XYZ file of C-alpha atoms in Angstrom:
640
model
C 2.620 50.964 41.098
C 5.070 52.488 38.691
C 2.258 53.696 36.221
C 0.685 55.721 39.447
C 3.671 57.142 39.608
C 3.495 58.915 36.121
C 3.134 62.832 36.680
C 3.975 65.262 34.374
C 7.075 66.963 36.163
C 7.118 71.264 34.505
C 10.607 72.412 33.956
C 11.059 75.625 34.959
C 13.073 78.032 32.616
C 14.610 81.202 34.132
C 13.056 84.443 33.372
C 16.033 86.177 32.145
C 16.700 82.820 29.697
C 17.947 83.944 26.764
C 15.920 81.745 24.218
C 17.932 83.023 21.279
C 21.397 82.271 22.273
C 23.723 81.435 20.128
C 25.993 78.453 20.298
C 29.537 79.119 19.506
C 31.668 76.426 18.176
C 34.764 77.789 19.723
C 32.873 78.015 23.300
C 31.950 74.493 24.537
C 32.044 72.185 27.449
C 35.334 70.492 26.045
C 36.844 73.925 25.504
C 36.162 74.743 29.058
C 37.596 71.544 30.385
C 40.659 72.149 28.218
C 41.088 75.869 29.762
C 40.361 74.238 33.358
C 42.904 72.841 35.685
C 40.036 70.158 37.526
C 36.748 69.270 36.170
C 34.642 68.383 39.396
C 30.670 67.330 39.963
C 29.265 68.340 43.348
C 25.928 68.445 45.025
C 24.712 70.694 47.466
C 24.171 69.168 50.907
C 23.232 72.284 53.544
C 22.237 75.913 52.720
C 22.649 78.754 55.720
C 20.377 81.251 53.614
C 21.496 83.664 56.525
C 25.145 83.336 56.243
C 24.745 83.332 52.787
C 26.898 79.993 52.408
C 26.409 76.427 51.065
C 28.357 73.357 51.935
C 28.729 71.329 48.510
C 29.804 67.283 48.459
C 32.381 66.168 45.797
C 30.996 63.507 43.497
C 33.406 63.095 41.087
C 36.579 64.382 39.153
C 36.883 63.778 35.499
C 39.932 65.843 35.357
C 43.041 67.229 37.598
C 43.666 66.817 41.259
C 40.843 67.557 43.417
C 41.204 66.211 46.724
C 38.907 68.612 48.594
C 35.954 66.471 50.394
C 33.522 69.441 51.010
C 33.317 72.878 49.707
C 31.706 76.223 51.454
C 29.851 78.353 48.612
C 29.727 82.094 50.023
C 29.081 85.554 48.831
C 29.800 88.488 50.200
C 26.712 91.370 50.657
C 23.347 91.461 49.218
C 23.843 91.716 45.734
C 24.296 88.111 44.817
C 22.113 86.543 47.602
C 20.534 84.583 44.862
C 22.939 82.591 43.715
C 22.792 80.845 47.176
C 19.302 80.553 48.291
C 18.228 79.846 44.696
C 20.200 76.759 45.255
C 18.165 73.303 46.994
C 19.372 70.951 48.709
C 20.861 68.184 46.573
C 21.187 70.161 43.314
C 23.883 69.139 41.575
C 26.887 71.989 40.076
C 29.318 71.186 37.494
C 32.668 73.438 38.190
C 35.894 74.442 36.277
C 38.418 74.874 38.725
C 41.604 76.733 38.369
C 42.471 77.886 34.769
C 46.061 76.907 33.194
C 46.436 80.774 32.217
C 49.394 82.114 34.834
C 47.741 84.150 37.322
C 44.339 82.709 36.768
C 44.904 79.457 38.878
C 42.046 80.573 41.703
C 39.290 80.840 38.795
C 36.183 78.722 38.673
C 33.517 78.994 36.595
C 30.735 76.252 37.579
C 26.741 75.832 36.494
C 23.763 74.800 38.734
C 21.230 74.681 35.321
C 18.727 75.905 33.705
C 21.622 77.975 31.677
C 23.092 79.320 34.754
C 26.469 79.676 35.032
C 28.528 81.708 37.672
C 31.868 82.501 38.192
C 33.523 82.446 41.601
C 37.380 81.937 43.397
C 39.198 79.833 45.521
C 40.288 81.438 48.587
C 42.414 79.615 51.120
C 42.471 76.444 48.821
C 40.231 74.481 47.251
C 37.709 73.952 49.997
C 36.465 77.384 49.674
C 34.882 78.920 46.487
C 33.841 82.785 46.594
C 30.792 83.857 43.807
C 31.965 86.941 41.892
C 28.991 87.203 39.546
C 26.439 85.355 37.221
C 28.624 84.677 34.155
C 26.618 86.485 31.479
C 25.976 89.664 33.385
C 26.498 92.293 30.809
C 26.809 90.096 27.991
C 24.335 90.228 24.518
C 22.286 87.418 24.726
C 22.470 87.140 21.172
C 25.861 86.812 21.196
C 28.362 83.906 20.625
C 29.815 84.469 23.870
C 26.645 83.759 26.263
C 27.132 80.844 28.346
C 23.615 80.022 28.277
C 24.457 79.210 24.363
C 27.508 76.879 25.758
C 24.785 74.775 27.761
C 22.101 75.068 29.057
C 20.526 71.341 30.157
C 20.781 69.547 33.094
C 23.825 69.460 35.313
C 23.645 65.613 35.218
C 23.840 65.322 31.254
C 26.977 68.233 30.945
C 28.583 66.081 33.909
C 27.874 62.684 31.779
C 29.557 64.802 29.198
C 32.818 65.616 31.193
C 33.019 62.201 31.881
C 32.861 61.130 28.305
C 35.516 63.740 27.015
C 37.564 62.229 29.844
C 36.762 58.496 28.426
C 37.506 60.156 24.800
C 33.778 59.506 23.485
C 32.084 62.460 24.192
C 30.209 63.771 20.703
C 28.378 67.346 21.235
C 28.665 69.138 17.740
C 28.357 73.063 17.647
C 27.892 73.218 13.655
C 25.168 72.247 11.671
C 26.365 68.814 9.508
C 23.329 67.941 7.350
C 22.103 68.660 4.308
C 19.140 67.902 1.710
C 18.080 68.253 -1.919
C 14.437 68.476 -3.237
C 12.833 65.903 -5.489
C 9.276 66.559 -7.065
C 7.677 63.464 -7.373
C 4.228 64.496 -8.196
C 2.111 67.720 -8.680
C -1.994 67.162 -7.639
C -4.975 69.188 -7.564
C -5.661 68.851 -3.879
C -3.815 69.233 -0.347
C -1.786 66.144 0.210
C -2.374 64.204 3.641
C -0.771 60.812 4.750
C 2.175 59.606 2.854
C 4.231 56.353 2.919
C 7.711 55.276 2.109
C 7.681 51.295 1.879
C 8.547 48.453 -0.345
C 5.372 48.197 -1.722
C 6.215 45.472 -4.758
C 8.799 43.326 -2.671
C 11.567 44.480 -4.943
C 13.775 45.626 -1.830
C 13.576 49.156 -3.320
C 11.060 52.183 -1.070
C 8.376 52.885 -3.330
C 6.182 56.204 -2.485
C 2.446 56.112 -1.462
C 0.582 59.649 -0.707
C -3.145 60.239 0.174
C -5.302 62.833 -1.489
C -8.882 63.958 -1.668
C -8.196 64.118 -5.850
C -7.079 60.392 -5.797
C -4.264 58.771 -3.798
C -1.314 57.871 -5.602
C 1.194 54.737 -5.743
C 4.708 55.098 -7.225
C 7.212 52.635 -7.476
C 11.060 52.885 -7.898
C 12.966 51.300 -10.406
C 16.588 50.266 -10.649
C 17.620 53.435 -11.718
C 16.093 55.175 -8.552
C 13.025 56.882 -10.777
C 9.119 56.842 -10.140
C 6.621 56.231 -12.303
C 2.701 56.272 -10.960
C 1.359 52.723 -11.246
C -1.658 53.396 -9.153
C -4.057 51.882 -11.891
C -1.401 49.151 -12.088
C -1.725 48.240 -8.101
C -5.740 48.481 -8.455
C -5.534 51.727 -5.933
C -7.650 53.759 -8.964
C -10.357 55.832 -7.271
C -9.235 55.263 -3.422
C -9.181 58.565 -1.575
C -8.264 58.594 1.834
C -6.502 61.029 4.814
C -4.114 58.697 6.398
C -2.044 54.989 5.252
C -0.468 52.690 6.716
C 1.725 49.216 4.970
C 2.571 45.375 6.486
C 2.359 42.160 5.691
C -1.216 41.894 7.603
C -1.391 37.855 6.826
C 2.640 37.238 6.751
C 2.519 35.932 3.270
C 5.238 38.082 2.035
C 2.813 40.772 0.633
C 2.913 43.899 1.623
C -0.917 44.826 2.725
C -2.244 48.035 3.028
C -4.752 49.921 5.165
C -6.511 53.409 3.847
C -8.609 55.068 6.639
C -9.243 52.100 8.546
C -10.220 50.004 5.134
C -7.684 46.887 4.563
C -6.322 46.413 1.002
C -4.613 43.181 0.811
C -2.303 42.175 -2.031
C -2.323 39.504 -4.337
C -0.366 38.897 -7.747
C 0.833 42.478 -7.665
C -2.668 44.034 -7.051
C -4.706 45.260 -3.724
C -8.058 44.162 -3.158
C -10.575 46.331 -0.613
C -11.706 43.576 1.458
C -14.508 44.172 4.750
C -12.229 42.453 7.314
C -11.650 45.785 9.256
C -15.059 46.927 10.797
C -13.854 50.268 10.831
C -16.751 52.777 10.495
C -17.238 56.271 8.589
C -15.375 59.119 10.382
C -12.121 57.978 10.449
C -8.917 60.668 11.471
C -6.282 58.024 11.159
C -5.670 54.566 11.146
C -2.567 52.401 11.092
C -1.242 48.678 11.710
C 0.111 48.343 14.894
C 1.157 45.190 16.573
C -1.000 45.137 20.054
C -1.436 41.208 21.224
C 2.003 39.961 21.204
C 1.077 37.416 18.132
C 2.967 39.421 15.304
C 0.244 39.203 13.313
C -0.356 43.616 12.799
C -3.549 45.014 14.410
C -5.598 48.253 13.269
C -5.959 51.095 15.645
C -8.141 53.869 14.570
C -8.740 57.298 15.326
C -12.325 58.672 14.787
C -13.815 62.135 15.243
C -15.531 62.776 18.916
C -15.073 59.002 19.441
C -11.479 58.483 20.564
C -9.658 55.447 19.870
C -10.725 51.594 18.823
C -8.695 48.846 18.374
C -9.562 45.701 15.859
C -7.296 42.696 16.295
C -6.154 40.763 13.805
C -7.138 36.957 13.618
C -3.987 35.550 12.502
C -2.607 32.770 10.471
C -5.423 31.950 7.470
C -6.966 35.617 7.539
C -10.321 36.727 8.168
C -12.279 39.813 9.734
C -10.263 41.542 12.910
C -12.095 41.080 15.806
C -13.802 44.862 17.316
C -11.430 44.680 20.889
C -12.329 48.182 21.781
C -14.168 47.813 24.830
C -12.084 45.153 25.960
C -8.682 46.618 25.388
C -10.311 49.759 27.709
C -10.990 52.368 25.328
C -13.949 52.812 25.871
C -12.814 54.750 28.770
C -13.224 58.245 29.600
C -10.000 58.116 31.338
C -8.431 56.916 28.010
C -9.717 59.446 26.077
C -13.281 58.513 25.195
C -15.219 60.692 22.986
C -11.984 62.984 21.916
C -10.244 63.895 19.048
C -7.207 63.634 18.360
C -4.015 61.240 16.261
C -1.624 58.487 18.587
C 1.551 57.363 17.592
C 2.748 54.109 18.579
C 5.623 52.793 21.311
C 7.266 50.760 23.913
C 7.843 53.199 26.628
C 9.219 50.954 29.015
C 10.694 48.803 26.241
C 8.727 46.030 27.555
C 8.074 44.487 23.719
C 3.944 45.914 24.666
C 3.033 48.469 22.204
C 1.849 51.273 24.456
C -0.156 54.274 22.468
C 0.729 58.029 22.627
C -3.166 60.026 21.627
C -2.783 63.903 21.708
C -6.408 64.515 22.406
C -7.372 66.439 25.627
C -4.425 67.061 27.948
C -2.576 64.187 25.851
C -2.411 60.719 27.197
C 0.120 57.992 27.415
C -1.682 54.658 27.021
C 0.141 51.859 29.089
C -0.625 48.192 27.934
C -0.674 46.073 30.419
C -0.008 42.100 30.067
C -3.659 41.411 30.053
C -4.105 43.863 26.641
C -5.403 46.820 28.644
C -4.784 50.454 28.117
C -4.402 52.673 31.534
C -3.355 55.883 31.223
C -1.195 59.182 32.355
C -1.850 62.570 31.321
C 0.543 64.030 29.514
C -0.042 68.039 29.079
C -1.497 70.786 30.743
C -5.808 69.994 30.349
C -6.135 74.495 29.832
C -3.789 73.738 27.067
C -4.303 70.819 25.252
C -2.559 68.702 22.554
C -5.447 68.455 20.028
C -4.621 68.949 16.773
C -1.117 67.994 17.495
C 1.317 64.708 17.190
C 3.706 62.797 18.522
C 7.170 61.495 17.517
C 8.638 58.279 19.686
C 12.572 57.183 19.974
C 15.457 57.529 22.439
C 15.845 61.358 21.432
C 16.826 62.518 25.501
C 18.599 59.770 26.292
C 20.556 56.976 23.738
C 18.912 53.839 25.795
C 15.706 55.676 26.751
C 13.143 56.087 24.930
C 11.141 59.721 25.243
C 9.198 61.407 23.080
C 8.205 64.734 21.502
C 4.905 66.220 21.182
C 3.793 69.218 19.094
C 0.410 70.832 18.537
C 0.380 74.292 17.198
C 2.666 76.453 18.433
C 2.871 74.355 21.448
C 5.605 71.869 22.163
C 6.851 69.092 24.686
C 9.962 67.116 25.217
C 8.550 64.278 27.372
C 10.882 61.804 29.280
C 10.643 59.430 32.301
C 12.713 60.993 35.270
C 12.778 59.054 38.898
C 9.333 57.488 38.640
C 7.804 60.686 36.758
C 7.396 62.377 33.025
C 9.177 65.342 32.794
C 9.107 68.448 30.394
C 12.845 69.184 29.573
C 11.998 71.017 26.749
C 12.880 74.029 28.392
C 16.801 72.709 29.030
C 17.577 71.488 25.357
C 19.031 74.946 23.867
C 17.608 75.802 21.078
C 14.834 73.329 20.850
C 12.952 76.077 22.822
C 13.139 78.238 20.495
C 9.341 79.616 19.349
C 7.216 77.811 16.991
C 3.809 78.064 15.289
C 1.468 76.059 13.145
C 3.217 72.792 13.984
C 1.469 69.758 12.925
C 3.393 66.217 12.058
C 6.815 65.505 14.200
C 8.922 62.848 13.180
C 12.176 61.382 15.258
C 14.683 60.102 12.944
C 18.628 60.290 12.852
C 18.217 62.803 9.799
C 22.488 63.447 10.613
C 23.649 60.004 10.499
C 25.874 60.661 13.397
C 23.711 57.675 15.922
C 21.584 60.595 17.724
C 17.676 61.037 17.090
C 16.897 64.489 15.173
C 13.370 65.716 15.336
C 11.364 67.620 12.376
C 8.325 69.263 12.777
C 6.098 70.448 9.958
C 4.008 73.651 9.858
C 0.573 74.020 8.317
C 0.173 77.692 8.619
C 1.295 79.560 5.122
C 4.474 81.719 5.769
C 5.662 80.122 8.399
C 8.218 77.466 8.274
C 9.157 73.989 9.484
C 11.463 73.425 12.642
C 14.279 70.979 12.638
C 16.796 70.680 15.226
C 19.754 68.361 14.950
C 20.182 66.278 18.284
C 23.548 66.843 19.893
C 23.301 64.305 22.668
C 23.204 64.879 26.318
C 19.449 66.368 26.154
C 20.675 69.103 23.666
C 19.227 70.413 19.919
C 20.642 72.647 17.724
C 18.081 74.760 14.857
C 20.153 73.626 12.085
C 18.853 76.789 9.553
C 19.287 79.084 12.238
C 23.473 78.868 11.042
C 22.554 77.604 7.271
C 19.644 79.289 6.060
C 18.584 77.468 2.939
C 21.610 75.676 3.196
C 20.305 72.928 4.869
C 16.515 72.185 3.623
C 15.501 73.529 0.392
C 13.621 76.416 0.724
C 10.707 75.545 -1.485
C 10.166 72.122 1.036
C 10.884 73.636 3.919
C 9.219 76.952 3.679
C 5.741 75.922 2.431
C 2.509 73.769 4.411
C 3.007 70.662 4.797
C 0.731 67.887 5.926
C 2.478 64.002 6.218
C 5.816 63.460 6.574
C 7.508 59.752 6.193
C 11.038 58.973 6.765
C 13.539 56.032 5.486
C 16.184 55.204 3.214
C 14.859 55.805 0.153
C 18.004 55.288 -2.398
C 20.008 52.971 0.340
C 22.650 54.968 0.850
C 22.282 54.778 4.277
C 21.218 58.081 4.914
C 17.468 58.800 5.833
C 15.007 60.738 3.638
C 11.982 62.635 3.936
C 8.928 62.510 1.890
C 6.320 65.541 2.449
C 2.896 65.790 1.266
C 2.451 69.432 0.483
C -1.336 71.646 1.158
C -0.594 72.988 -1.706
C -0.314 69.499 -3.828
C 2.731 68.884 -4.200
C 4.625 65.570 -3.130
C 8.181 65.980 -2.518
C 11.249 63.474 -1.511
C 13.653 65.474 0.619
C 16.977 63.343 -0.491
C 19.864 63.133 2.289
C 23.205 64.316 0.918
C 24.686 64.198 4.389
C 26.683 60.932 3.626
C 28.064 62.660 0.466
C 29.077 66.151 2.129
C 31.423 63.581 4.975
C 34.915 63.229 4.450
C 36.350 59.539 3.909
C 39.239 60.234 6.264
C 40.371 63.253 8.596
C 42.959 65.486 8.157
C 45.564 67.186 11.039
C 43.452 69.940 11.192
C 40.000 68.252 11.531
C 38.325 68.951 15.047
C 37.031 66.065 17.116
C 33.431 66.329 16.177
C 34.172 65.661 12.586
C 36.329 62.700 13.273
C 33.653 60.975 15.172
C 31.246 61.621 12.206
C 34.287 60.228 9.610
C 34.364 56.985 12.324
C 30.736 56.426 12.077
C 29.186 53.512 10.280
C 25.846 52.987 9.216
C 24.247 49.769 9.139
C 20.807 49.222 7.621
C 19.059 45.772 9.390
C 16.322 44.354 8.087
C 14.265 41.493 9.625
C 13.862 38.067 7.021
C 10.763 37.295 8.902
C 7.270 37.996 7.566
C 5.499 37.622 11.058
C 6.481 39.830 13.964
C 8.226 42.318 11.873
C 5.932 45.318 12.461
C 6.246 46.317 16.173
C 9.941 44.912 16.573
C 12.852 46.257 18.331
C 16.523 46.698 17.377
C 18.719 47.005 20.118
C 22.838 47.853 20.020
C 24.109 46.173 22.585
C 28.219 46.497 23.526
C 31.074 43.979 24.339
C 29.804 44.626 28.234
C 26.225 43.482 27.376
C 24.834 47.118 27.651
C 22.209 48.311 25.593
C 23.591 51.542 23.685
C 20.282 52.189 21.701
C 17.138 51.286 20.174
C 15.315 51.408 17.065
C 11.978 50.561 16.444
C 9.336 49.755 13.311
C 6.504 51.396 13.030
C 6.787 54.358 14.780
C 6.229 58.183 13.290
C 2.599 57.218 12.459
C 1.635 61.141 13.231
C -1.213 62.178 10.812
C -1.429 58.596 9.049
C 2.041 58.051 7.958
C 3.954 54.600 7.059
C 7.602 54.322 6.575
C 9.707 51.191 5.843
C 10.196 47.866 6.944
C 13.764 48.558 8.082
C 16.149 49.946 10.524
C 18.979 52.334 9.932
C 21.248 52.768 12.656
C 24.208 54.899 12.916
C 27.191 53.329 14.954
C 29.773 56.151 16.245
C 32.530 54.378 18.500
C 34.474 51.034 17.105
C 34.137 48.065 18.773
C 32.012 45.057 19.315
C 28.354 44.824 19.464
C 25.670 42.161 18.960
C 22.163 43.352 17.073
C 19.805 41.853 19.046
C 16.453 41.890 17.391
C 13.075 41.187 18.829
C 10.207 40.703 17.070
C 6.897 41.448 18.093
C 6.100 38.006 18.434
C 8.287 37.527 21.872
C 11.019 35.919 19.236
C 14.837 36.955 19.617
C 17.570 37.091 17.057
C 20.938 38.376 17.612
C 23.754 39.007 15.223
C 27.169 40.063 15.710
C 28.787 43.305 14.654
C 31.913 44.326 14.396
C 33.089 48.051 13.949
C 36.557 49.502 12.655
C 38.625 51.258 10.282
C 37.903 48.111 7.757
C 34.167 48.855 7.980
C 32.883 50.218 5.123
C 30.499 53.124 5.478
C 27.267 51.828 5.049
C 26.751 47.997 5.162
C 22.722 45.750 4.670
C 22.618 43.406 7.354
C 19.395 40.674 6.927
C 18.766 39.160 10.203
C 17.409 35.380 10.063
C-alpha cells in the first residue's frame, strides 16, 4: 500500500523568490533567536478570510516564557490581506517574539515558508500578534540583508533548528569551509567517460581506473601516494569501454571488474575477459549491484531503446549470471521498457533491498519487493523528462533519511519521501535553486567533512561550469564559489566538461576526493585540503560553527568481509539506540562510475555510538565508538 502511495508532491516557490539571495553570516536563525525574547512554533488552526484574522495553536517554545495557548493573527485594511488568506489551515509559523532591545519588547518577526518572513506586534499581550509588513519589502534581493537569504526551507526544519540551538547541537554554517587542489593524472586523445576510484591490487591504497574510446587506463598508487599506468601490467591493454564498475564478483579477495556489461575477473594480479555476463552490444552503463540478498554482486545494465536488464550472479564457485530480466519485471513498460536512460542504485526505505533510481522518461523509482520484483513510481514531470540525466542517493534532506538528487540538463530535483509521498523541495533549499545548465553526473558525498551530504554536479556544455553546494543541514545548500570564486575548486577542474565523476578517500586522510574524467581528455584527482585548512583547537574568538567542525571526527570503516560487502549499510547509531545516519557502498554509479570499498563518515557531537554494519547478505556487525576530546581526527576502523 505504501508504494501506491508514492506521488511526486511540486513545491511551489513564490513568484517574487529571490533566487539569488545572499546568505549573510551575521544574519541567521541563531542570531535571531539571540535578538528574540521567546522562540515559539505554532500552527494555524482557523482562518476568517473576512475578518482578516487567524487563530494560531502553540506547539512549542525553545526559548523564553511563552505561556499564551492561542494566538489571533490580524491585519488591519486591504493592503496585507495576503498574508492571511495565503495562510492554510495547519501550516506551521516559526516566530521571534519580543526583542531584548529596550523599547522593542512588542516585536515579532515570524516565517510561514517558502522564504516568507513577516514582521508583526503584540498588542494587548502575547495572545494577539498584529502584521506590519512582509519583512523584505523594500529590501535588494541581492543583498545580505534579505531574509529570504536567512532561510528559506520548511518551517518544520528552521523549527528542528531552534530546537537544536536550544539543545546546543544545532550546525547551520553561513561560510563556505572547503577547499580542493588539482592533480593531473593523465592526458588522452579522446573524451574521458566512466572513472573509478578503488583498491584495485588489494594493497589498501585507491588506485584510479578511467574509460576512454583511445584505450581505458589503470593506475595504481604507491606508498608514496604517486601513479604510474600499469594497464598492460593488469592485462586491461586494448579494452575500451563508456562506463566501469569494481567488486569482488566471486568473494575470493580479488577485486573483479566489469567494462560495459563485460566481466573481467582477476587472478595473480591480472584480469581476464570471461563470457559469464550475457550482456549484449549497446550497452549505456553497467555496474555490480547487489539485487538477491546473497552478497554475491549482480550486473544491471543499461542499453539504448531497451531499458534496463538484470543478470544475477550464481554465487559461490562462479559461473555465467543467470539473464533475470523478465523475471525481476523489467521487461515492463511501466518500469521503463524500451527507454533510455542511466540508474543509480539504493535502499530507499533502508530495507537492506537494493531498489534502482533510472532517469529515463519521467524518471522512475524502482521498488524491490521481497520476491525480487521491480514496481515503480514516477518520479518527474513526463513533458519534461530526466533523460540524459543522473541520479545521486544518500541522506542529503534529512541525516536518517535517505533522498536523493536528480539532474538532467539544466533541469534539477531534490526528491524526498514526505507523509506517504515524494516531494520536490528543491525549491526550499536556498541556493540549491539557483540556475543550472548542461548538468550531467551528480554525486552525494560529504565533500566538507563536517557529517552532512554535499552534492556536485558536473556540466558537459563548454563554458559553463560545474555546481556544488555544500549541505548545511535542515534541507539547506549553500553554492560554495558563489563566496570563493576559484577559491574553492580549481578553476581548470571546475570550469571545463566533464563526463564521470568518482568520489573516496584517495590519500586516507579522511577527507573525500574527486576524480573527473574530462571531454577534453584529461583525467584529474580533485585532492581535499579541507582537513588541512581546520584548526586543531578553537580560540575565544572562534564562532560556533567552527567549533563544531574543530569537534568533528572522521572515521573511515571498512568491512573485513569479502561477501556482502557491495550493497552494505553503515549506520551511526547513539547511546539512545537512534539511528543518526547512513552510509552506503556502491552508490554514485551515475554515468558508469565505481568508487571504493569503504565508508567515510564524519561524526560532529561527542558521545557514544555503536557502527552497526549490515551487509548485503542479511549479516549484522556492530562495533562500538566512542567520541571525545582524546579522539584523534581521523581514525581506520576494520569491522569483523
Amino acid at each position: 500500500m505504501k508504494r501506491q502511495l508514492l506521488i511526486i508532491v511540486s513545491v511551489c516557490i513564490c513568484a517574487a523568490s529571490p533566487l539569488w539571495a545572499v546568505i549573510n553570516p551575521k544574519l541567521q536563525p541563531s542570531h535571531l533567536a539571540g535578538r528574540y525574547v521567546c522562540v515559539v512554533a505554532c500552527s494555524v488552526t482557523a482562518i476568517d478570510s473576512k475578518a482578516r484574522t487567524a487563530l494560531l495553536k502553540l506547539d512549542g517554545v525553545s526559548k523564553g516564557n511563552f505561556t499564551a495557548k492561542q494566538i489571533t493573527l490580524r491585519v488591519q485594511g486591504e493592503q496585507l490581506a495576503d498574508a492571511i488568506l495565503s495562510l492554510s489551515k495547519g501550516q506551521r509559523i516559526v516566530a521571534y517574539v519580543g526583542k531584548t532591545r529596550a523599547r522593542h519588547e512588542n516585536d515579532i518577526l515570524y516565517y510561514i515558508g517558502r522564504g516568507v518572513w513577516y514582521l508583526a506586534t503584540m498588542i494587548d499581550g502575547q495572545g494577539n500578534w498584529q502584521i506590519l509588513s512582509n519583512a523584505d519589502i523594500g529590501v535588494d534581493p541581492s543583498s545580505s540583508e534579505i531574509m529570504f537569504g536567512t532561510f528559506n526551507g520548511e518551517p518544520a526544519s528552521l523549527w528542528e533548528m531552534m530546537q537544536d540551538t536550544a539543545g546546543g547541537v544545532a550546525y547551520f554554517p553561513a561560510v563556505p569551509l572547503e577547499r580542493f587542489s588539482a592533480k593531473a593524472i593523465a592526458s588522452l586523445d579522446k573524451p574521458l567517460r566512466g572513472v573509478a576510484i578503488y583498491d584495485v591490487n588489494g594493497d589498501g591504497r585507491c588506485d584510479l581506473l578511467a574509460c576512454c574510446a583511445a584505450g581505458n587506463r589503470l593506475f595504481i598508487q604507491d606508498e608514496q601516494g604517486a601513479f604510474a599506468d600499469k594497464t598492460d601490467a593488469f592485462g586491461l591493454t586494448g579494452t575500451k569501454s563508456v562506463s566501469c564498475s569494481l567488486a569482488d564478483a566471486d568473494a575470493d579477495g580479488d577485486a573483479d571488474l566489469l567494462l560495459d556489461g563485460v566481466l573481467y575477473r582477476q587472478a595473480g594480479g591480472k584480469f581476464t575477459r570471461s563470457s559469464d555476463v550475457p550482456a549484449p552490444a549497446g550497452c549505456l552503463s553497467a555496474a555490480f549491484v547487489e539485487l538477491n540478498g546473497d552478497g554475491y554482486p549482480d550486473v544491471v545494465a543499461s542499453f539504448v531503446d531497451e531499458g534496463l536488464s538484470l543478470y544475477v550472479n550464481p554465487g559461490k564457485g562462479g559461473g555465467a549470471f543467470a539473464d533475470k530480466t523478465e523475471d525481476a519485471g523489467l521487461t515492463d513498460e511501466a518500469n521503463g521498457e524500451g527507454l533510455t536512460g542511466y540508474f543509480e542504485a539504493c535502499d530507499w526505505d533502508v530495507d537492506g533491498r537494493t531498489d534502482l533510481i533510472y532517469l529515463a522518461g519521467p524518471g522512475y523509482l524502482l521498488w524491490q519487493d521481497a520476491g525480487g520484483v521491480f514496481e515503480s513510481a514516477e518520479i518527474g514531470d513526463p513533458d519534461k523528462g530526466l533523460s540524459g540525466g543522473t541520479a545521486a542517493f544518500g541522506t542529503i534532506v534529512r541525516p536518517s533519511m535517505p533522498s536523493a538528487y536528480l539532474v538532467a540538463g539544466d533541469h534539477k530535483m531534490l526528491v524526498c519521501e514526505d507523509g506517504g509521498s515524494l516531494a520536490d523541495v528543491i525549491g526550499s533549499g536556498n541556493e540549491i535553486q539557483d540556475p543550472v545548465a548542461g548538468l550531467m553526473m551528480a554525486v552525494a558525498e560529504d565533500f566538507n567533512a563536517d557529517g552532512t551530504v554535499d552534492l556536485y554536479a558536473a556540466s558537459r556544455m563548454k563554458g559553463i561550469s560545474s555546481f556544488y553546494v555544500a549541505n548545511r543541514g535542515y534541507a539547506s545548500f549553500m553554492m560554495s564559489e558563489k563566496y570563493k570564486g576559484g577559491k574553492v575548486f580549481p578553476p581548470a577542474v571546475y570550469n571545463q566538461p566533464a563526463w564521470g565523476l568518482a568520489t573516496g578517500d584517495v590519500n586516507n586522510d579522511g577527507a573525500v576526493d574527486m576524480l573527473v574524467g574530462g571531454l577534453n581528455g584529461k583525467l584529474s584527482l580533485l585532492i581535499n585540503e579541507t582537513l588541512t585548512d581546520r584548526p586543531k583547537q578553537a580560540e575565544v574568538s572562534t564562532t560556533n560553527d567552527i567549533r563544531k567542525q574543530i569537534q568533528t571526527r572522521i572515521v573511515t570503516v571498512r568491512p573485513a568481509a569479502g561477501k556482502g560487502v557491495l550493497g552494505s549499510r553503515l549506520t551511526l547509531i547513539d547511546d539512545k539506540g537512534k539511528a543518526v545516519t547512513h552510509r552506503w557502498i556502491g552508490t554514485n554509479i551515475g554515468v558508469g562510475c565505481c568508487g571504493p570499498a569503504q565508508f567515510t563518515l564524519a561524526v560532529r557531537e561527542p558521545g557514544s555510538y555503536t557502527l552497526r554494519l549490515r551487509l548485503s547478505d542479511g549479516t549484522v556487525r556492530e562495533q562500538a565508538l566512542t567520541i571525545d576530546e582524546k579522539t584523534p581526527r581521523h581514525q581506520a576502523v576494520t569491522i569483523k
